[in-house]
PDB file of N, CA, C and O in Angstrom:
ATOM      1  N   MET H   1     -41.093  18.049 122.415  1.00  0.00           N
ATOM      2  CA  MET H   1     -40.674  17.576 123.311  1.00  0.00           C
ATOM      3  C   MET H   1     -41.619  16.985 124.234  1.00  0.00           C
ATOM      4  O   MET H   1     -41.842  18.067 125.274  1.00  0.00           O
ATOM      5  N   PHE H   2     -42.046  15.577 125.400  1.00  0.00           N
ATOM      6  CA  PHE H   2     -42.981  15.630 126.649  1.00  0.00           C
ATOM      7  C   PHE H   2     -42.071  14.798 126.984  1.00  0.00           C
ATOM      8  O   PHE H   2     -41.245  14.175 126.347  1.00  0.00           O
ATOM      9  N   ALA H   3     -42.535  14.677 128.604  1.00  0.00           N
ATOM     10  CA  ALA H   3     -42.398  13.894 129.188  1.00  0.00           C
ATOM     11  C   ALA H   3     -43.381  12.775 129.693  1.00  0.00           C
ATOM     12  O   ALA H   3     -44.284  13.158 130.087  1.00  0.00           O
ATOM     13  N   VAL H   4     -43.167  11.553 129.694  1.00  0.00           N
ATOM     14  CA  VAL H   4     -44.416  10.586 130.295  1.00  0.00           C
ATOM     15  C   VAL H   4     -43.772  10.215 131.538  1.00  0.00           C
ATOM     16  O   VAL H   4     -42.374   8.882 131.661  1.00  0.00           O
ATOM     17  N   ARG H   5     -44.430   9.796 132.464  1.00  0.00           N
ATOM     18  CA  ARG H   5     -44.246   9.133 133.551  1.00  0.00           C
ATOM     19  C   ARG H   5     -45.016   7.706 133.272  1.00  0.00           C
ATOM     20  O   ARG H   5     -46.169   8.089 134.058  1.00  0.00           O
ATOM     21  N   GLU H   6     -44.530   6.294 133.725  1.00  0.00           N
ATOM     22  CA  GLU H   6     -44.990   5.714 133.750  1.00  0.00           C
ATOM     23  C   GLU H   6     -45.339   5.082 135.378  1.00  0.00           C
ATOM     24  O   GLU H   6     -44.549   5.317 136.127  1.00  0.00           O
ATOM     25  N   PRO H   7     -46.543   4.350 135.441  1.00  0.00           N
ATOM     26  CA  PRO H   7     -46.238   4.313 136.968  1.00  0.00           C
ATOM     27  C   PRO H   7     -45.076   3.763 137.583  1.00  0.00           C
ATOM     28  O   PRO H   7     -44.790   2.407 137.447  1.00  0.00           O
ATOM     29  N   GLY H   8     -44.504   4.021 139.029  1.00  0.00           N
ATOM     30  CA  GLY H   8     -43.372   3.087 139.313  1.00  0.00           C
ATOM     31  C   GLY H   8     -41.931   2.992 138.394  1.00  0.00           C
ATOM     32  O   GLY H   8     -41.031   2.215 138.947  1.00  0.00           O
ATOM     33  N   SER H   9     -41.462   3.921 137.842  1.00  0.00           N
ATOM     34  CA  SER H   9     -41.098   4.370 137.017  1.00  0.00           C
ATOM     35  C   SER H   9     -40.222   5.873 136.923  1.00  0.00           C
ATOM     36  O   SER H   9     -41.366   6.151 137.279  1.00  0.00           O
ATOM     37  N   ALA H  10     -39.376   5.676 136.747  1.00  0.00           N
ATOM     38  CA  ALA H  10     -39.123   7.453 136.025  1.00  0.00           C
ATOM     39  C   ALA H  10     -39.357   7.974 134.733  1.00  0.00           C
ATOM     40  O   ALA H  10     -39.856   7.159 133.606  1.00  0.00           O
ATOM     41  N   PRO H  11     -39.522   9.450 134.573  1.00  0.00           N
ATOM     42  CA  PRO H  11     -40.069  10.172 133.678  1.00  0.00           C
ATOM     43  C   PRO H  11     -38.999   9.613 132.348  1.00  0.00           C
ATOM     44  O   PRO H  11     -37.860   9.907 132.920  1.00  0.00           O
ATOM     45  N   VAL H  12     -39.960   9.499 131.333  1.00  0.00           N
ATOM     46  CA  VAL H  12     -39.508   9.574 129.958  1.00  0.00           C
ATOM     47  C   VAL H  12     -39.084  10.274 129.213  1.00  0.00           C
ATOM     48  O   VAL H  12     -40.521  10.445 128.766  1.00  0.00           O
ATOM     49  N   ALA H  13     -38.153  11.099 128.488  1.00  0.00           N
ATOM     50  CA  ALA H  13     -38.892  11.752 127.532  1.00  0.00           C
ATOM     51  C   ALA H  13     -38.995  11.657 125.850  1.00  0.00           C
ATOM     52  O   ALA H  13     -37.973  10.864 125.243  1.00  0.00           O
ATOM     53  N   TYR H  14     -39.774  11.928 125.166  1.00  0.00           N
ATOM     54  CA  TYR H  14     -40.120  11.617 123.934  1.00  0.00           C
ATOM     55  C   TYR H  14     -40.192  12.649 122.582  1.00  0.00           C
ATOM     56  O   TYR H  14     -40.673  13.786 123.533  1.00  0.00           O
ATOM     57  N   PRO H  15     -39.435  12.393 121.342  1.00  0.00           N
ATOM     58  CA  PRO H  15     -39.566  13.577 121.216  1.00  0.00           C
ATOM     59  C   PRO H  15     -41.139  14.269 120.433  1.00  0.00           C
ATOM     60  O   PRO H  15     -41.300  15.338 119.680  1.00  0.00           O
ATOM     61  N   SER H  16     -41.921  13.032 120.279  1.00  0.00           N
ATOM     62  CA  SER H  16     -43.014  13.336 119.512  1.00  0.00           C
ATOM     63  C   SER H  16     -44.371  12.156 119.828  1.00  0.00           C
ATOM     64  O   SER H  16     -43.426  11.142 120.122  1.00  0.00           O
ATOM     65  N   TRP H  17     -45.479  12.101 119.499  1.00  0.00           N
ATOM     66  CA  TRP H  17     -46.554  11.286 120.092  1.00  0.00           C
ATOM     67  C   TRP H  17     -46.242  10.070 119.365  1.00  0.00           C
ATOM     68  O   TRP H  17     -46.581   8.537 119.791  1.00  0.00           O
ATOM     69  N   THR H  18     -45.321  10.281 118.048  1.00  0.00           N
ATOM     70  CA  THR H  18     -45.634   8.951 117.393  1.00  0.00           C
ATOM     71  C   THR H  18     -44.161   8.466 117.943  1.00  0.00           C
ATOM     72  O   THR H  18     -44.456   7.228 118.105  1.00  0.00           O
ATOM     73  N   ASP H  19     -43.049   8.948 118.443  1.00  0.00           N
ATOM     74  CA  ASP H  19     -42.397   8.450 118.655  1.00  0.00           C
ATOM     75  C   ASP H  19     -42.624   7.568 120.258  1.00  0.00           C
ATOM     76  O   ASP H  19     -42.731   5.739 120.480  1.00  0.00           O
ATOM     77  N   TRP H  20     -43.471   7.789 120.664  1.00  0.00           N
ATOM     78  CA  TRP H  20     -44.159   7.175 122.197  1.00  0.00           C
ATOM     79  C   TRP H  20     -45.276   5.709 122.040  1.00  0.00           C
ATOM     80  O   TRP H  20     -44.401   4.925 122.220  1.00  0.00           O
ATOM     81  N   ARG H  21     -45.812   6.356 120.344  1.00  0.00           N
ATOM     82  CA  ARG H  21     -46.743   4.860 119.962  1.00  0.00           C
ATOM     83  C   ARG H  21     -45.866   3.552 119.860  1.00  0.00           C
ATOM     84  O   ARG H  21     -46.273   2.860 119.583  1.00  0.00           O
ATOM     85  N   VAL H  22     -44.791   4.376 118.692  1.00  0.00           N
ATOM     86  CA  VAL H  22     -44.198   2.400 118.566  1.00  0.00           C
ATOM     87  C   VAL H  22     -42.994   2.353 119.585  1.00  0.00           C
ATOM     88  O   VAL H  22     -43.038   1.109 119.659  1.00  0.00           O
ATOM     89  N   ASP H  23     -42.887   2.930 120.392  1.00  0.00           N
ATOM     90  CA  ASP H  23     -42.305   2.611 121.318  1.00  0.00           C
ATOM     91  C   ASP H  23     -43.023   1.672 122.053  1.00  0.00           C
ATOM     92  O   ASP H  23     -42.692   0.521 123.084  1.00  0.00           O
ATOM     93  N   LYS H  24     -44.589   2.159 122.530  1.00  0.00           N
ATOM     94  CA  LYS H  24     -45.525   1.209 123.042  1.00  0.00           C
ATOM     95  C   LYS H  24     -45.842  -0.006 122.538  1.00  0.00           C
ATOM     96  O   LYS H  24     -45.945  -0.548 122.538  1.00  0.00           O
ATOM     97  N   ARG H  25     -45.830   0.203 120.817  1.00  0.00           N
ATOM     98  CA  ARG H  25     -46.099  -0.748 119.840  1.00  0.00           C
ATOM     99  C   ARG H  25     -45.625  -2.053 120.257  1.00  0.00           C
ATOM    100  O   ARG H  25     -45.705  -3.179 119.811  1.00  0.00           O
ATOM    101  N   ASP H  26     -43.916  -1.574 120.595  1.00  0.00           N
ATOM    102  CA  ASP H  26     -42.917  -2.991 120.205  1.00  0.00           C
ATOM    103  C   ASP H  26     -42.702  -3.391 121.354  1.00  0.00           C
ATOM    104  O   ASP H  26     -41.758  -3.531 121.707  1.00  0.00           O
ATOM    105  N   SER H  27     -43.172  -2.626 122.749  1.00  0.00           N
ATOM    106  CA  SER H  27     -42.487  -3.122 123.647  1.00  0.00           C
ATOM    107  C   SER H  27     -42.834  -4.339 123.703  1.00  0.00           C
ATOM    108  O   SER H  27     -44.429  -4.804 123.569  1.00  0.00           O
ATOM    109  N   PRO H  28     -42.094  -5.805 124.740  1.00  0.00           N
ATOM    110  CA  PRO H  28     -42.467  -6.561 124.784  1.00  0.00           C
ATOM    111  C   PRO H  28     -43.692  -7.358 126.133  1.00  0.00           C
ATOM    112  O   PRO H  28     -44.360  -8.243 126.134  1.00  0.00           O
ATOM    113  N   ASP H  29     -44.115  -6.330 126.514  1.00  0.00           N
ATOM    114  CA  ASP H  29     -45.213  -6.043 127.702  1.00  0.00           C
ATOM    115  C   ASP H  29     -46.716  -6.270 127.439  1.00  0.00           C
ATOM    116  O   ASP H  29     -47.314  -6.206 127.900  1.00  0.00           O
ATOM    117  N   VAL H  30     -46.520  -5.314 126.107  1.00  0.00           N
ATOM    118  CA  VAL H  30     -48.120  -5.143 125.648  1.00  0.00           C
ATOM    119  C   VAL H  30     -48.565  -6.042 124.897  1.00  0.00           C
ATOM    120  O   VAL H  30     -47.730  -6.448 123.754  1.00  0.00           O
ATOM    121  N   VAL H  31     -49.504  -6.927 125.209  1.00  0.00           N
ATOM    122  CA  VAL H  31     -50.344  -7.862 124.065  1.00  0.00           C
ATOM    123  C   VAL H  31     -51.699  -7.306 123.722  1.00  0.00           C
ATOM    124  O   VAL H  31     -52.332  -6.766 124.228  1.00  0.00           O
ATOM    125  N   PRO H  32     -51.452  -7.480 122.544  1.00  0.00           N
ATOM    126  CA  PRO H  32     -52.447  -6.689 121.861  1.00  0.00           C
ATOM    127  C   PRO H  32     -54.095  -7.775 122.088  1.00  0.00           C
ATOM    128  O   PRO H  32     -54.127  -9.024 122.381  1.00  0.00           O
ATOM    129  N   VAL H  33     -55.027  -7.220 122.387  1.00  0.00           N
ATOM    130  CA  VAL H  33     -56.335  -7.461 123.102  1.00  0.00           C
ATOM    131  C   VAL H  33     -57.408  -7.700 121.527  1.00  0.00           C
ATOM    132  O   VAL H  33     -57.008  -6.640 120.716  1.00  0.00           O
ATOM    133  N   VAL H  34     -57.833  -8.709 121.741  1.00  0.00           N
ATOM    134  CA  VAL H  34     -58.697  -9.001 120.452  1.00  0.00           C
ATOM    135  C   VAL H  34     -60.103  -8.050 120.539  1.00  0.00           C
ATOM    136  O   VAL H  34     -60.329  -8.848 122.021  1.00  0.00           O
ATOM    137  N   LEU H  35     -60.295  -7.095 120.301  1.00  0.00           N
ATOM    138  CA  LEU H  35     -62.036  -6.632 120.468  1.00  0.00           C
ATOM    139  C   LEU H  35     -63.203  -7.245 119.923  1.00  0.00           C
ATOM    140  O   LEU H  35     -64.342  -7.618 120.839  1.00  0.00           O
ATOM    141  N   VAL H  36     -62.790  -7.394 119.124  1.00  0.00           N
ATOM    142  CA  VAL H  36     -64.311  -8.379 118.399  1.00  0.00           C
ATOM    143  C   VAL H  36     -63.347  -9.907 117.438  1.00  0.00           C
ATOM    144  O   VAL H  36     -62.450  -9.861 116.796  1.00  0.00           O
ATOM    145  N   PRO H  37     -63.990 -10.529 117.976  1.00  0.00           N
ATOM    146  CA  PRO H  37     -63.187 -12.088 117.635  1.00  0.00           C
ATOM    147  C   PRO H  37     -63.329 -12.196 115.546  1.00  0.00           C
ATOM    148  O   PRO H  37     -64.383 -11.361 115.415  1.00  0.00           O
ATOM    149  N   SER H  38     -62.782 -12.870 114.997  1.00  0.00           N
ATOM    150  CA  SER H  38     -62.555 -12.748 113.529  1.00  0.00           C
ATOM    151  C   SER H  38     -64.428 -13.498 113.170  1.00  0.00           C
ATOM    152  O   SER H  38     -65.004 -13.966 114.026  1.00  0.00           O
ATOM    153  N   GLY H  39     -64.330 -12.818 112.124  1.00  0.00           N
ATOM    154  CA  GLY H  39     -66.088 -13.685 111.718  1.00  0.00           C
ATOM    155  C   GLY H  39     -67.121 -12.808 112.614  1.00  0.00           C
ATOM    156  O   GLY H  39     -68.294 -13.291 112.273  1.00  0.00           O
ATOM    157  N   THR H  40     -66.933 -11.824 113.304  1.00  0.00           N
ATOM    158  CA  THR H  40     -67.917 -11.203 113.962  1.00  0.00           C
ATOM    159  C   THR H  40     -67.671  -9.580 113.629  1.00  0.00           C
ATOM    160  O   THR H  40     -67.321  -9.287 112.937  1.00  0.00           O
ATOM    161  N   SER H  41     -69.042  -9.133 113.603  1.00  0.00           N
ATOM    162  CA  SER H  41     -69.240  -7.381 112.572  1.00  0.00           C
ATOM    163  C   SER H  41     -70.674  -7.046 113.158  1.00  0.00           C
ATOM    164  O   SER H  41     -71.180  -7.840 113.907  1.00  0.00           O
ATOM    165  N   PHE H  42     -70.494  -5.761 113.387  1.00  0.00           N
ATOM    166  CA  PHE H  42     -71.523  -4.939 114.181  1.00  0.00           C
ATOM    167  C   PHE H  42     -73.125  -5.469 112.913  1.00  0.00           C
ATOM    168  O   PHE H  42     -73.162  -5.115 112.284  1.00  0.00           O
ATOM    169  N   CYS H  43     -74.100  -5.589 114.085  1.00  0.00           N
ATOM    170  CA  CYS H  43     -75.346  -5.454 112.999  1.00  0.00           C
ATOM    171  C   CYS H  43     -75.451  -4.341 112.363  1.00  0.00           C
ATOM    172  O   CYS H  43     -75.767  -3.063 112.859  1.00  0.00           O
ATOM    173  N   ALA H  44     -76.048  -4.546 111.073  1.00  0.00           N
ATOM    174  CA  ALA H  44     -76.085  -3.301 110.430  1.00  0.00           C
ATOM    175  C   ALA H  44     -77.890  -2.774 110.225  1.00  0.00           C
ATOM    176  O   ALA H  44     -77.888  -2.009 110.111  1.00  0.00           O
ATOM    177  N   THR H  45     -78.539  -3.932 111.008  1.00  0.00           N
ATOM    178  CA  THR H  45     -80.093  -3.476 111.136  1.00  0.00           C
ATOM    179  C   THR H  45     -79.964  -2.467 112.397  1.00  0.00           C
ATOM    180  O   THR H  45     -80.550  -1.208 112.293  1.00  0.00           O
ATOM    181  N   CYS H  46     -79.502  -2.868 113.832  1.00  0.00           N
ATOM    182  CA  CYS H  46     -79.158  -2.170 114.638  1.00  0.00           C
ATOM    183  C   CYS H  46     -78.376  -0.858 114.885  1.00  0.00           C
ATOM    184  O   CYS H  46     -78.156  -0.060 115.629  1.00  0.00           O
ATOM    185  N   TRP H  47     -77.615  -0.758 113.571  1.00  0.00           N
ATOM    186  CA  TRP H  47     -75.785  -0.334 113.723  1.00  0.00           C
ATOM    187  C   TRP H  47     -74.979  -1.080 115.518  1.00  0.00           C
ATOM    188  O   TRP H  47     -74.388   0.214 115.927  1.00  0.00           O
ATOM    189  N   GLY H  48     -75.290  -1.331 115.539  1.00  0.00           N
ATOM    190  CA  GLY H  48     -74.722  -2.183 116.926  1.00  0.00           C
ATOM    191  C   GLY H  48     -75.256  -1.578 118.121  1.00  0.00           C
ATOM    192  O   GLY H  48     -74.406  -2.177 119.293  1.00  0.00           O
ATOM    193  N   GLN H  49     -76.594  -1.242 118.368  1.00  0.00           N
ATOM    194  CA  GLN H  49     -77.194  -1.053 119.263  1.00  0.00           C
ATOM    195  C   GLN H  49     -78.254  -1.877 120.120  1.00  0.00           C
ATOM    196  O   GLN H  49     -78.359  -1.465 121.404  1.00  0.00           O
ATOM    197  N   GLY H  50     -78.365  -3.003 119.853  1.00  0.00           N
ATOM    198  CA  GLY H  50     -79.268  -4.069 119.809  1.00  0.00           C
ATOM    199  C   GLY H  50     -80.474  -3.763 120.373  1.00  0.00           C
ATOM    200  O   GLY H  50     -81.400  -4.609 120.540  1.00  0.00           O
ATOM    201  N   ARG H  51     -80.735  -2.199 120.138  1.00  0.00           N
ATOM    202  CA  ARG H  51     -82.363  -2.066 119.915  1.00  0.00           C
ATOM    203  C   ARG H  51     -82.576  -1.521 118.416  1.00  0.00           C
ATOM    204  O   ARG H  51     -81.796  -0.731 117.677  1.00  0.00           O
ATOM    205  N   ILE H  52     -83.811  -1.248 117.932  1.00  0.00           N
ATOM    206  CA  ILE H  52     -84.482  -0.549 116.869  1.00  0.00           C
ATOM    207  C   ILE H  52     -85.995  -0.323 117.977  1.00  0.00           C
ATOM    208  O   ILE H  52     -86.378  -0.563 118.586  1.00  0.00           O
ATOM    209  N   TRP H  53     -86.081   0.965 117.218  1.00  0.00           N
ATOM    210  CA  TRP H  53     -87.494   1.502 117.256  1.00  0.00           C
ATOM    211  C   TRP H  53     -88.402   1.302 116.671  1.00  0.00           C
ATOM    212  O   TRP H  53     -88.554   0.862 115.655  1.00  0.00           O
ATOM    213  N   SER H  54     -89.761   0.555 117.229  1.00  0.00           N
ATOM    214  CA  SER H  54     -90.951  -0.027 116.820  1.00  0.00           C
ATOM    215  C   SER H  54     -91.762   0.645 117.627  1.00  0.00           C
ATOM    216  O   SER H  54     -92.158   1.261 118.476  1.00  0.00           O
ATOM    217  N   GLN H  55     -93.502   0.558 116.497  1.00  0.00           N
ATOM    218  CA  GLN H  55     -94.741   1.220 116.781  1.00  0.00           C
ATOM    219  C   GLN H  55     -94.990   0.514 118.090  1.00  0.00           C
ATOM    220  O   GLN H  55     -95.733  -0.948 118.093  1.00  0.00           O
ATOM    221  N   ALA H  56     -95.844   1.417 118.847  1.00  0.00           N
ATOM    222  CA  ALA H  56     -96.330   0.712 120.556  1.00  0.00           C
ATOM    223  C   ALA H  56     -97.304   0.110 120.101  1.00  0.00           C
ATOM    224  O   ALA H  56     -98.206   1.006 119.048  1.00  0.00           O
ATOM    225  N   ARG H  57     -97.798  -0.560 120.700  1.00  0.00           N
ATOM    226  CA  ARG H  57     -99.068  -1.460 120.839  1.00  0.00           C
ATOM    227  C   ARG H  57    -100.370  -0.452 121.116  1.00  0.00           C
ATOM    228  O   ARG H  57    -101.420  -0.765 119.998  1.00  0.00           O
ATOM    229  N   ASN H  58    -100.176   0.318 121.665  1.00  0.00           N
ATOM    230  CA  ASN H  58    -101.200   1.426 122.012  1.00  0.00           C
ATOM    231  C   ASN H  58    -101.354   2.435 120.881  1.00  0.00           C
ATOM    232  O   ASN H  58    -102.178   2.909 121.440  1.00  0.00           O
ATOM    233  N   GLY H  59    -100.232   2.632 119.759  1.00  0.00           N
ATOM    234  CA  GLY H  59    -100.138   3.368 118.765  1.00  0.00           C
ATOM    235  C   GLY H  59     -99.847   4.482 119.355  1.00  0.00           C
ATOM    236  O   GLY H  59    -100.209   5.645 118.891  1.00  0.00           O
ATOM    237  N   GLU H  60     -98.797   4.778 121.056  1.00  0.00           N
ATOM    238  CA  GLU H  60     -99.055   6.502 121.059  1.00  0.00           C
ATOM    239  C   GLU H  60     -96.934   6.496 121.203  1.00  0.00           C
ATOM    240  O   GLU H  60     -96.843   7.629 122.177  1.00  0.00           O
ATOM    241  N   GLY H  61     -97.022   5.634 119.886  1.00  0.00           N
ATOM    242  CA  GLY H  61     -95.572   6.711 119.688  1.00  0.00           C
ATOM    243  C   GLY H  61     -94.824   5.010 119.209  1.00  0.00           C
ATOM    244  O   GLY H  61     -94.992   4.202 118.835  1.00  0.00           O
ATOM    245  N   LEU H  62     -93.658   5.732 119.478  1.00  0.00           N
ATOM    246  CA  LEU H  62     -92.430   4.711 118.904  1.00  0.00           C
ATOM    247  C   LEU H  62     -91.529   4.293 120.492  1.00  0.00           C
ATOM    248  O   LEU H  62     -91.433   4.700 121.187  1.00  0.00           O
ATOM    249  N   ILE H  63     -91.101   3.136 120.487  1.00  0.00           N
ATOM    250  CA  ILE H  63     -90.233   2.593 121.961  1.00  0.00           C
ATOM    251  C   ILE H  63     -89.535   1.611 121.692  1.00  0.00           C
ATOM    252  O   ILE H  63     -89.567   0.943 120.228  1.00  0.00           O
ATOM    253  N   PRO H  64     -88.418   1.409 122.070  1.00  0.00           N
ATOM    254  CA  PRO H  64     -87.410   0.614 122.051  1.00  0.00           C
ATOM    255  C   PRO H  64     -87.637  -0.947 121.617  1.00  0.00           C
ATOM    256  O   PRO H  64     -88.119  -1.256 123.056  1.00  0.00           O
ATOM    257  N   VAL H  65     -87.100  -1.215 120.999  1.00  0.00           N
ATOM    258  CA  VAL H  65     -87.475  -2.865 121.224  1.00  0.00           C
ATOM    259  C   VAL H  65     -86.021  -3.324 120.492  1.00  0.00           C
ATOM    260  O   VAL H  65     -85.472  -3.426 119.962  1.00  0.00           O
ATOM    261  N   ARG H  66     -86.034  -5.274 121.359  1.00  0.00           N
ATOM    262  CA  ARG H  66     -84.530  -5.726 121.153  1.00  0.00           C
ATOM    263  C   ARG H  66     -84.741  -6.127 119.008  1.00  0.00           C
ATOM    264  O   ARG H  66     -85.829  -6.272 118.648  1.00  0.00           O
ATOM    265  N   CYS H  67     -83.376  -5.607 118.590  1.00  0.00           N
ATOM    266  CA  CYS H  67     -83.361  -5.972 117.669  1.00  0.00           C
ATOM    267  C   CYS H  67     -83.518  -7.576 117.163  1.00  0.00           C
ATOM    268  O   CYS H  67     -83.225  -8.530 117.631  1.00  0.00           O
ATOM    269  N   PRO H  68     -84.715  -7.692 115.580  1.00  0.00           N
ATOM    270  CA  PRO H  68     -84.418  -8.582 115.583  1.00  0.00           C
ATOM    271  C   PRO H  68     -83.947  -9.931 114.275  1.00  0.00           C
ATOM    272  O   PRO H  68     -83.249 -11.069 114.750  1.00  0.00           O
ATOM    273  N   ALA H  69     -82.806  -8.701 114.355  1.00  0.00           N
ATOM    274  CA  ALA H  69     -81.814  -9.476 113.190  1.00  0.00           C
ATOM    275  C   ALA H  69     -80.356 -10.118 114.233  1.00  0.00           C
ATOM    276  O   ALA H  69     -80.022 -11.319 113.800  1.00  0.00           O
ATOM    277  N   CYS H  70     -80.054  -9.489 115.582  1.00  0.00           N
ATOM    278  CA  CYS H  70     -78.886 -10.279 115.976  1.00  0.00           C
ATOM    279  C   CYS H  70     -79.754 -10.056 117.499  1.00  0.00           C
ATOM    280  O   CYS H  70     -78.915 -10.580 118.525  1.00  0.00           O
ATOM    281  N   ASP H  71     -80.788 -10.389 117.856  1.00  0.00           N
ATOM    282  CA  ASP H  71     -81.256 -10.364 118.764  1.00  0.00           C
ATOM    283  C   ASP H  71     -80.797  -9.586 120.378  1.00  0.00           C
ATOM    284  O   ASP H  71     -80.959  -9.900 121.611  1.00  0.00           O
ATOM    285  N   GLY H  72     -80.518  -8.449 119.822  1.00  0.00           N
ATOM    286  CA  GLY H  72     -80.252  -7.976 121.188  1.00  0.00           C
ATOM    287  C   GLY H  72     -78.742  -8.078 121.752  1.00  0.00           C
ATOM    288  O   GLY H  72     -77.914  -7.287 122.375  1.00  0.00           O
ATOM    289  N   GLU H  73     -77.478  -9.150 120.758  1.00  0.00           N
ATOM    290  CA  GLU H  73     -76.120  -8.851 120.985  1.00  0.00           C
ATOM    291  C   GLU H  73     -76.201  -7.867 120.410  1.00  0.00           C
ATOM    292  O   GLU H  73     -74.503  -7.575 120.918  1.00  0.00           O
ATOM    293  N   ARG H  74     -76.166  -7.170 119.928  1.00  0.00           N
ATOM    294  CA  ARG H  74     -75.603  -6.329 119.114  1.00  0.00           C
ATOM    295  C   ARG H  74     -74.474  -6.502 118.151  1.00  0.00           C
ATOM    296  O   ARG H  74     -73.584  -5.626 117.272  1.00  0.00           O
ATOM    297  N   VAL H  75     -74.001  -7.880 117.837  1.00  0.00           N
ATOM    298  CA  VAL H  75     -72.928  -8.299 116.598  1.00  0.00           C
ATOM    299  C   VAL H  75     -73.432  -9.802 115.809  1.00  0.00           C
ATOM    300  O   VAL H  75     -75.004  -9.732 116.967  1.00  0.00           O
ATOM    301  N   VAL H  76     -73.059  -9.788 115.081  1.00  0.00           N
ATOM    302  CA  VAL H  76     -73.750 -11.005 114.722  1.00  0.00           C
ATOM    303  C   VAL H  76     -72.034 -11.812 113.821  1.00  0.00           C
ATOM    304  O   VAL H  76     -71.202 -11.661 113.800  1.00  0.00           O
ATOM    305  N   ARG H  77     -72.673 -13.157 113.531  1.00  0.00           N
ATOM    306  CA  ARG H  77     -71.678 -13.555 113.206  1.00  0.00           C
ATOM    307  C   ARG H  77     -71.418 -14.397 111.693  1.00  0.00           C
ATOM    308  O   ARG H  77     -72.653 -14.893 111.615  1.00  0.00           O
ATOM    309  N   ASN H  78     -70.479 -13.913 110.589  1.00  0.00           N
ATOM    310  CA  ASN H  78     -70.538 -14.259 109.844  1.00  0.00           C
ATOM    311  C   ASN H  78     -70.446 -16.010 109.724  1.00  0.00           C
ATOM    312  O   ASN H  78     -69.174 -16.595 110.259  1.00  0.00           O
ATOM    313  N   PRO H  79     -70.892 -16.650 108.561  1.00  0.00           N
ATOM    314  CA  PRO H  79     -70.512 -17.468 108.468  1.00  0.00           C
ATOM    315  C   PRO H  79     -69.739 -18.320 107.594  1.00  0.00           C
ATOM    316  O   PRO H  79     -68.681 -17.157 106.480  1.00  0.00           O
TER     317      PRO H  79
END
């Protein structure tokens, strides 16, 4: 058993975290947020980082450069 206090309200006791999640999920105040739009996925070339390592022009090692597959956007749009 644990108590949760939302800002501006009285503490509420829940028997488990599962009950709290169900209560929050079913609340009319909670609006689902789309994190990644439909038809979009992380770039497989840079693994969603926007940069890849490339050989420096002067031969002194590797430097980060913009990913050529996603152009540094970190995501790709699927057709």
